[in-house]
Structure formats: structure tokens, C-alpha cells
Coordinates of C-alpha atoms and ligand atoms in Angstrom, one line a residue:
Chain G
X1 CA 13.1 7.9 1.3
X2 CA 10.4 6.5 3.2
X3 CA 7.8 8.7 1.5
X4 CA 5.4 5.8 1.1
X5 CA 4.7 3.5 3.5
X6 CA 6.6 0.2 4.2
X7 CA 6.3 -2.9 6.0
X8 CA 9.1 -4.5 7.8
X9 CA 11.3 -7.5 6.1
X10 CA 13.4 -10.3 7.8
X11 CA 14.7 -9.4 11.0
X12 CA 17.8 -11.0 11.9
X13 CA 20.1 -11.2 14.5
X14 CA 23.3 -8.7 14.3
X15 CA 27.0 -11.0 15.3
X16 CA 28.4 -9.4 18.2
X17 CA 31.4 -8.7 15.9
X18 CA 29.5 -6.5 13.9
X19 CA 27.5 -4.8 16.6
X20 CA 30.8 -3.5 18.0
X21 CA 31.6 -2.0 14.0
X22 CA 28.3 -0.2 14.4
X23 CA 28.9 1.1 18.0
X24 CA 32.2 2.2 16.4
X25 CA 30.8 3.7 13.5
X26 CA 28.0 5.5 15.3
X27 CA 30.8 7.1 17.8
X28 CA 32.7 8.1 14.8
X29 CA 29.6 9.3 13.1
X30 CA 27.9 11.5 16.2
X31 CA 30.9 11.5 18.8
X32 CA 28.4 13.7 20.9
X33 CA 26.7 10.4 21.7
X34 CA 29.7 8.9 23.8
X35 CA 28.1 9.7 27.2
X36 CA 24.8 8.1 26.0
X37 CA 26.4 5.3 23.9
X38 CA 25.8 2.2 26.5
X39 CA 22.4 3.8 27.2
X40 CA 21.6 3.6 23.7
X41 CA 23.4 0.6 22.5
X42 CA 24.4 -1.5 25.3
X43 CA 27.4 -4.1 24.7
X44 CA 25.4 -6.9 26.1
X45 CA 22.1 -6.8 24.4
X46 CA 21.0 -8.1 21.1
X47 CA 20.8 -5.9 18.4
X48 CA 18.4 -6.9 15.7
X49 CA 18.9 -6.0 12.0
X50 CA 15.5 -5.2 10.0
X51 CA 15.3 -5.4 6.1
X52 CA 13.1 -2.4 4.5
X53 CA 12.4 -1.9 1.1
X54 CA 15.3 -0.1 -1.5
X55 CA 18.0 -1.7 0.3
X56 CA 17.5 0.5 3.9
X57 CA 18.7 -1.5 7.1
X58 CA 17.5 -0.7 10.2
X59 CA 18.8 -1.1 13.6
X60 CA 16.6 -2.4 16.5
X61 CA 17.3 -3.0 20.2
X62 CA 14.2 -4.2 21.9
X63 CA 11.6 -3.3 19.2
X64 CA 13.1 0.1 19.5
X65 CA 14.2 1.7 16.0
X66 CA 17.7 3.2 16.8
X67 CA 19.6 4.0 13.4
X68 CA 19.0 3.2 9.7
X69 CA 21.1 3.1 7.1
X70 CA 21.0 3.0 3.1
X71 CA 23.4 0.2 1.9
X72 CA 26.8 1.7 2.8
X73 CA 26.1 5.3 3.4
X74 CA 25.9 7.3 6.8
X75 CA 24.0 5.4 9.8
X76 CA 21.3 7.9 10.4
X77 CA 19.7 8.1 13.6
X78 CA 15.6 7.6 13.8
X79 CA 13.8 10.4 15.3
X80 CA 12.1 8.9 18.1
X81 CA 16.1 8.6 19.3
X82 CA 17.0 12.4 18.2
X83 CA 13.9 13.3 20.4
X84 CA 15.6 11.3 23.3
X85 CA 19.2 12.7 23.0
X86 CA 18.2 16.1 20.7
X87 CA 21.9 17.4 21.9
X88 CA 23.7 14.7 20.4
X89 CA 23.6 15.5 16.9
X90 CA 24.3 18.5 14.4
X91 CA 21.3 20.6 14.2
X92 CA 19.8 23.1 11.9
X93 CA 16.3 24.9 12.3
X94 CA 14.1 25.6 9.4
X95 CA 11.3 28.3 9.6
X96 CA 7.9 27.9 10.0
X97 CA 6.8 28.4 6.8
X98 CA 8.8 25.4 5.6
X99 CA 7.9 22.6 8.1
X100 CA 4.5 21.5 6.2
X101 CA 6.7 21.0 2.9
X102 CA 9.2 19.1 5.2
X103 CA 6.5 17.0 6.6
X104 CA 5.4 16.1 3.0
X105 CA 8.5 14.7 2.4
X106 CA 9.7 17.5 0.1
X107 CA 13.6 18.3 -0.5
X108 CA 14.9 21.0 2.3
X109 CA 15.4 23.9 0.0
X110 CA 18.1 26.6 1.9
X111 CA 15.8 29.8 2.0
X112 CA 13.8 27.4 4.6
X113 CA 17.3 27.9 6.5
X114 CA 18.5 31.5 5.7
X115 CA 15.2 33.1 6.4
X116 CA 15.1 35.0 9.6
X117 CA 13.0 32.3 11.5
X118 CA 15.9 29.2 10.4
X119 CA 19.1 28.8 12.1
X120 CA 22.6 27.6 10.5
X121 CA 25.5 27.5 12.8
X122 CA 27.1 30.6 13.5
X123 CA 23.9 32.6 13.7
X124 CA 24.2 35.5 16.0
X125 CA 20.8 35.0 16.6
X126 CA 21.3 31.3 18.0
X127 CA 22.6 32.6 21.7
X128 CA 22.7 29.5 23.6
X129 CA 25.0 27.8 20.7
X130 CA 22.4 25.4 20.2
X131 CA 23.1 25.2 16.6
X132 CA 26.9 25.0 16.6
X133 CA 29.3 27.5 15.6
X134 CA 31.4 25.8 12.8
X135 CA 30.3 25.1 9.4
X136 CA 29.1 21.9 8.1
X137 CA 30.2 20.4 4.9
X138 CA 28.0 19.0 2.0
X139 CA 27.6 14.9 3.2
X140 CA 27.1 15.8 6.9
X141 CA 24.4 13.9 8.4
X142 CA 21.8 16.8 10.5
X143 CA 19.1 16.8 12.4
X144 CA 16.5 19.3 11.3
X145 CA 14.6 21.3 14.3
X146 CA 12.1 23.9 13.3
X147 CA 10.8 27.5 14.3
X148 CA 8.8 27.3 17.6
X149 CA 9.0 23.5 17.7
X150 CA 10.8 22.0 20.7
X151 CA 11.4 18.8 18.7
X152 CA 13.1 17.8 15.8
X153 CA 10.9 17.1 12.4
X154 CA 13.7 15.7 10.2
X155 CA 16.9 13.7 9.7
X156 CA 18.9 14.1 6.4
X157 CA 22.4 14.5 4.6
X158 CA 23.6 17.9 3.4
X159 CA 23.6 18.9 -0.2
X160 CA 24.9 21.7 0.1
X161 CA 27.7 23.4 3.1
X162 CA 26.2 25.5 5.3
X163 CA 28.8 28.2 4.7
X164 CA 27.6 27.9 0.8
X165 CA 24.2 28.2 1.8
X166 CA 24.9 31.7 3.7
X167 CA 26.2 33.3 0.4
X168 CA 23.7 31.6 -2.6
X169 CA 20.7 31.3 -0.1
X170 CA 19.0 29.0 -2.6
X171 CA 19.3 25.5 -4.0
X172 CA 18.8 22.1 -2.7
X173 CA 19.9 22.2 1.1
X174 CA 19.3 18.5 2.7
X175 CA 17.8 15.3 1.1
X176 CA 14.8 14.5 2.6
X177 CA 15.8 10.9 4.9
X178 CA 13.5 10.5 7.1
X179 CA 10.7 13.1 8.6
X180 CA 7.9 12.7 11.2
X181 CA 5.0 10.7 9.9
X182 CA 6.9 9.2 7.1
X183 CA 6.6 5.0 6.5
X184 CA 9.7 4.9 8.7
X185 CA 8.2 6.4 11.7
X186 CA 4.8 5.0 11.1
X187 CA 6.7 1.6 10.7
X188 CA 5.2 -1.1 12.8
X189 CA 7.5 -3.3 13.9
Chain K
X1 CA 20.2 24.3 29.4
X2 CA 23.5 21.9 30.5
X3 CA 21.0 21.1 33.5
X4 CA 18.8 19.0 31.2
X5 CA 18.9 15.5 31.4
X6 CA 18.9 12.6 29.1
X7 CA 16.8 10.6 27.6
X8 CA 14.5 13.2 27.2
X9 CA 10.7 11.7 27.7
X10 CA 8.6 13.0 24.6
X11 CA 5.2 12.5 24.6
X12 CA 3.4 11.6 21.1
X13 CA 0.2 12.1 20.0
X14 CA -2.4 9.2 20.5
X15 CA -4.0 10.1 17.2
X16 CA -1.6 11.0 14.3
X17 CA 1.3 9.8 16.4
X18 CA 3.4 12.9 15.9
X19 CA 4.7 15.1 19.0
X20 CA 1.6 17.1 19.7
X21 CA 3.2 20.3 18.5
X22 CA 3.2 19.2 14.5
X23 CA -0.3 18.2 14.9
X24 CA -1.5 21.1 13.6
X25 CA 0.2 20.1 10.1
X26 CA -1.8 16.7 9.8
X27 CA -5.2 16.3 8.6
X28 CA -6.8 15.1 12.0
X29 CA -5.9 18.3 14.2
X30 CA -9.4 18.4 15.7
X31 CA -9.1 15.0 16.9
X32 CA -5.4 15.3 17.9
X33 CA -6.5 18.6 20.4
X34 CA -9.2 16.6 21.9
X35 CA -7.3 13.8 22.3
X36 CA -4.4 16.3 24.1
X37 CA -7.2 17.7 26.1
X38 CA -8.1 14.7 27.5
X39 CA -4.4 13.1 28.0
X40 CA -2.1 15.6 28.8
X41 CA -4.0 19.0 29.7
X42 CA -0.8 20.6 30.7
X43 CA 0.7 20.8 27.6
X44 CA -2.7 21.0 25.9
X45 CA -2.6 24.3 27.7
X46 CA 0.4 25.1 26.6
X47 CA -0.1 24.3 22.8
X48 CA -3.8 25.6 22.1
X49 CA -3.7 28.8 24.3
X50 CA -4.9 31.8 22.3
X51 CA -1.3 33.2 22.7
X52 CA 0.3 29.8 21.2
X53 CA -2.1 30.3 18.7
X54 CA -1.4 34.4 17.5
X55 CA 2.3 33.5 17.8
X56 CA 2.1 30.5 15.3
X57 CA 0.3 33.0 13.0
X58 CA 2.8 36.0 13.3
X59 CA 5.7 34.2 12.4
X60 CA 3.9 33.4 9.0
X61 CA 3.3 36.4 6.1
X62 CA 0.1 36.7 5.1
X63 CA 0.3 35.2 1.8
X64 CA 1.7 32.0 3.5
X65 CA -0.7 31.7 5.9
X66 CA -3.3 31.5 3.1
X67 CA -1.3 28.8 1.6
X68 CA -0.9 27.1 4.7
X69 CA -4.5 27.5 5.5
X70 CA -5.7 26.1 2.1
X71 CA -3.1 23.0 2.4
X72 CA -4.5 22.1 6.1
X73 CA -8.3 22.3 4.9
X74 CA -7.0 19.9 2.1
X75 CA -5.7 17.6 4.2
X76 CA -8.8 17.7 6.6
X77 CA -11.0 17.1 3.6
X78 CA -9.1 14.5 2.8
X79 CA -9.2 12.7 6.2
X80 CA -12.7 13.0 5.9
X81 CA -13.2 11.7 2.5
X82 CA -10.9 8.6 3.9
X83 CA -12.8 8.2 7.0
X84 CA -16.4 8.1 4.8
X85 CA -15.0 5.9 2.6
X86 CA -14.2 3.7 5.5
X87 CA -17.7 3.8 7.0
X88 CA -19.3 3.3 3.7
X89 CA -17.6 0.1 3.2
X90 CA -18.0 -1.0 6.8
X91 CA -21.7 -0.3 5.9
X92 CA -22.0 -2.6 2.7
X93 CA -19.4 -5.3 4.2
X94 CA -20.8 -8.6 5.1
X95 CA -19.1 -10.9 7.1
X96 CA -19.8 -14.4 6.5
X97 CA -19.7 -17.5 8.6
X98 CA -19.6 -20.8 6.8
X99 CA -20.5 -24.1 8.3
X100 CA -18.5 -26.8 5.7
X101 CA -18.4 -30.3 6.2
X102 CA -15.2 -32.1 5.9
X103 CA -16.2 -35.4 6.6
X104 CA -19.3 -37.1 8.1
X105 CA -20.4 -35.2 10.8
X106 CA -17.0 -33.2 10.9
X107 CA -17.1 -29.8 10.3
X108 CA -15.1 -26.7 10.0
X109 CA -16.3 -23.1 10.5
X110 CA -15.2 -20.2 8.0
X111 CA -15.1 -16.7 8.4
X112 CA -14.8 -14.2 5.7
X113 CA -14.8 -10.4 5.6
X114 CA -14.1 -9.2 9.0
X115 CA -11.0 -7.2 7.7
X116 CA -13.1 -4.4 6.3
X117 CA -14.1 -3.8 9.8
X118 CA -10.8 -2.5 11.0
X119 CA -10.0 -5.8 12.3
X120 CA -6.2 -7.7 12.9
X121 CA -7.5 -11.2 11.4
X122 CA -4.3 -12.7 12.5
X123 CA -5.4 -11.4 16.2
X124 CA -8.8 -12.5 15.8
X125 CA -8.0 -15.8 14.5
X126 CA -5.9 -16.5 17.5
X127 CA -9.1 -14.9 20.1
X128 CA -10.9 -17.7 18.5
X129 CA -8.4 -20.4 18.7
X130 CA -8.1 -19.3 22.4
X131 CA -12.2 -18.8 23.0
X132 CA -13.2 -22.2 21.7
X133 CA -10.0 -24.0 22.5
X134 CA -9.5 -25.6 18.9
X135 CA -7.0 -25.0 15.7
X136 CA -7.7 -21.8 14.0
X137 CA -6.0 -20.5 10.8
X138 CA -6.0 -18.2 8.2
X139 CA -6.0 -18.2 4.6
X140 CA -5.8 -15.7 2.0
X141 CA -9.1 -16.0 -0.1
X142 CA -8.7 -15.7 -4.2
X143 CA -10.9 -13.0 -4.5
X144 CA -8.9 -11.0 -2.0
X145 CA -9.2 -10.7 2.1
X146 CA -8.6 -13.1 4.5
X147 CA -10.2 -16.0 5.8
X148 CA -10.1 -17.9 9.4
X149 CA -11.2 -21.6 9.7
X150 CA -11.8 -22.6 12.8
X151 CA -11.7 -26.6 13.8
X152 CA -15.2 -27.7 14.5
X153 CA -19.0 -26.5 13.5
X154 CA -18.8 -23.4 15.7
X155 CA -21.5 -21.3 13.7
X156 CA -23.5 -19.9 16.1
X157 CA -20.8 -19.5 18.8
X158 CA -18.9 -17.5 16.5
X159 CA -21.9 -15.2 15.7
X160 CA -22.4 -14.5 19.2
X161 CA -18.9 -13.8 20.1
X162 CA -18.6 -11.4 17.2
X163 CA -21.3 -9.5 18.4
X164 CA -20.4 -9.6 21.7
X165 CA -16.6 -8.8 21.2
X166 CA -16.5 -6.8 18.0
X167 CA -18.6 -3.9 18.2
X168 CA -17.4 -2.4 15.1
X169 CA -19.6 -5.2 13.2
X170 CA -23.1 -4.3 12.5
X171 CA -25.2 -7.3 13.5
X172 CA -27.1 -7.4 10.5
X173 CA -24.2 -7.7 8.4
X174 CA -23.1 -11.0 9.4
X175 CA -24.5 -13.9 7.4
X176 CA -24.5 -17.5 8.3
X177 CA -24.4 -20.2 5.4
X178 CA -23.8 -23.8 5.0
X179 CA -21.3 -25.2 2.3
X180 CA -22.5 -28.7 0.9
X181 CA -20.2 -28.9 -1.8
X182 CA -19.4 -31.8 0.0
X183 CA -22.8 -33.7 -0.4
X184 CA -21.9 -35.7 -3.5
X185 CA -19.5 -37.2 -2.2
X186 CA -21.2 -38.7 0.4
X187 CA -24.2 -39.8 -1.1
X188 CA -21.3 -42.0 -3.5
X189 CA -19.3 -42.9 0.0
Ligands
ZN1 ZN1 -1.9 14.3 16.7

């Protein structure tokens, strides 16, 4: 979505009623954020909306980008937010070999997740349950972590359910929404 | 891991802006490592230890290693080429300080070409305004680039200021000129 460098468009204040709606939407999509929501989206502080190219809206609080949204699609977290609250999102892990493809903006393919270095929900090798137990449906927003790394490198929406991935082990797994080093990451606000 | 507290603080690379564990995938790995060693020596020890480097390699097949190696060489070459190009434009770029007569004994000073030296023109214009306590504005030049216009005859002062404050601009590249196109009007008047 942000393969090219972008520059921010018009910035406007979000009305408090809209701000409440956004807060609720965030909680509906990411229920695990509940304990931190007052820190992330304080009720009393002014949220700003920055327009980005291709009908993407970016929500910014005091200069810190929090969530972005293409038209009326799901609100997706900015990676800097993911890095602060990594456990509040559904996560998957790619193997080391897939990292450089993801960082160049390629669509994530299933083998990067199903190989031994990858992790999908319910993986027996995932003893701490970091990647969850329940399979995820297509259309679910996910955070992509990487083998041997602590921090996430991508945020996207699943094109294929994780159950399906385990079965077919090929095809497009996840649309590249936002990845480390892309236009959104390097955006100067 | 329930004992971890949030928000987590993530260190970002001062060179490529990614979390340092991802620096190896960019084109500036060498510079990134130097930065990390200087600024975050603990993390540097962890990420660039012999052990860590070996482990990075062992999780990839020989073939994938070769491809990744090639890929990173390409990226490094690209980054080096871009840097060389930058250096070249700098060496051949001229900064023009023009004294323009607006009315009899009233002058403005126009400065062109600073953007080629990686300077933020708007900020420079502000600095000029502050330093010389005068009006200072930025306009686009038809042929491309920006021009800073400062009220008053400040050619020599600006020359000195640039030499003292913007060390990236070589003295020899700065040229002082006088714009006399108003002369005709003067004669008539
Ligand atoms: Zn770096």
C-alpha cells in the first residue's frame, strides 16, 4: 500500500463523536488493546486525521501515527504502535528467508509462514502461545513477526485463512499493508 | 512473559530508522553497525556477536544464503551509487547570491541552489529571517529549485553566514552576482 514514498496531505481535527466511534472500532477489531486504550487514545486528547494518497486516512495523536485505514476497510495499526504493544494483536511469524521479500513490499506467500521457521496459530513449537491457538479467517488484520527477531516487520490483512494455509501450503497469504521502511514508516509528519 | 510491561520501548536505528535487528536487510548495513556500536553498545554486542551472525546464516539453506548475499550486495551497491551521485551534484552545484535593486537604493537579496546541499530551504529561510531580523520568504524558481528572498542588501552577510553555518556548501561553489535589470527603469525615472 505504501511502496512509494508519500507526503502527508491535509490535516484536520477529528470531531469528538467521530473520535469515540474510532475508539470503539479499534476495540472491536483489537479487543486485546482494551487495557491500554486510555494510553493510546485518551478520551480527552485531540486526535488528528491526516489524508494520505489513494484514499488512506491516517490517525495521529500529538504527532504520533496510530492507525491507518484505506477507505472503509479495517483500521490497521502503525508498526510503531505494534512495537509498543506487540501482544495486543493477532500475530503470525515468517521464516528468515521471507524477511527480505516482505521488506521490499512483496505479497506474503504462504510458504513463508508454513515452513519450519514460520509460525501459524496452534503450532506445537510455539510453547508460550505467542501465535495463538485458534485459526484466523481471511480478512483478519494480522501483525507479521519474523524468525529470530523480536519486533514485527509488517501489518496486513489475511488473504487466506490460516487453516487453509496449513493445508495447501502455497498461494498468497497476506496483502502487504504496511512494512518496515515503506512510505508510511518513513513519512515525515 | 506476563511480567513484561507495556508500552515497550523500542530502539530505532539512527541511520536507516528500522529496529536495529532489521538493519542487515537494508543497503546501509555498514553505517548502521557503526551507529549502533557508538550509540547502543549493549544491543550492538547482542546483534553483531559471532554467535548471532552464525545463527543468522544457519537458518537459511546454502542456496538462500547465496541469493540473500547477492541481494544485499546489490542493495549496498545501489546505496553507494546514490551517495556518489549526491556527492557529484554537490560538487557541481552552485549557490547564487543575487543582489537585486527593487527601487532606488532599495535592495532584496535572492539566494538560489541551497537545496542541492541537502538543506531544508524553509528552515534556512527562517534562519536568515531571524539572523538578519528581516523578511525572508521562499519561492519556486521556474527552472526548478527554490529561491530564498531576503529583504535588504545582505549579499556579503549571507555569504559569510552560509560559510560559517552550512559546512556542506563549499566556499568555491558560492557566487555573488548583481541583478541590474532594473537599470532601464531607473534611467527613465
Ligand atoms: Zn540501520
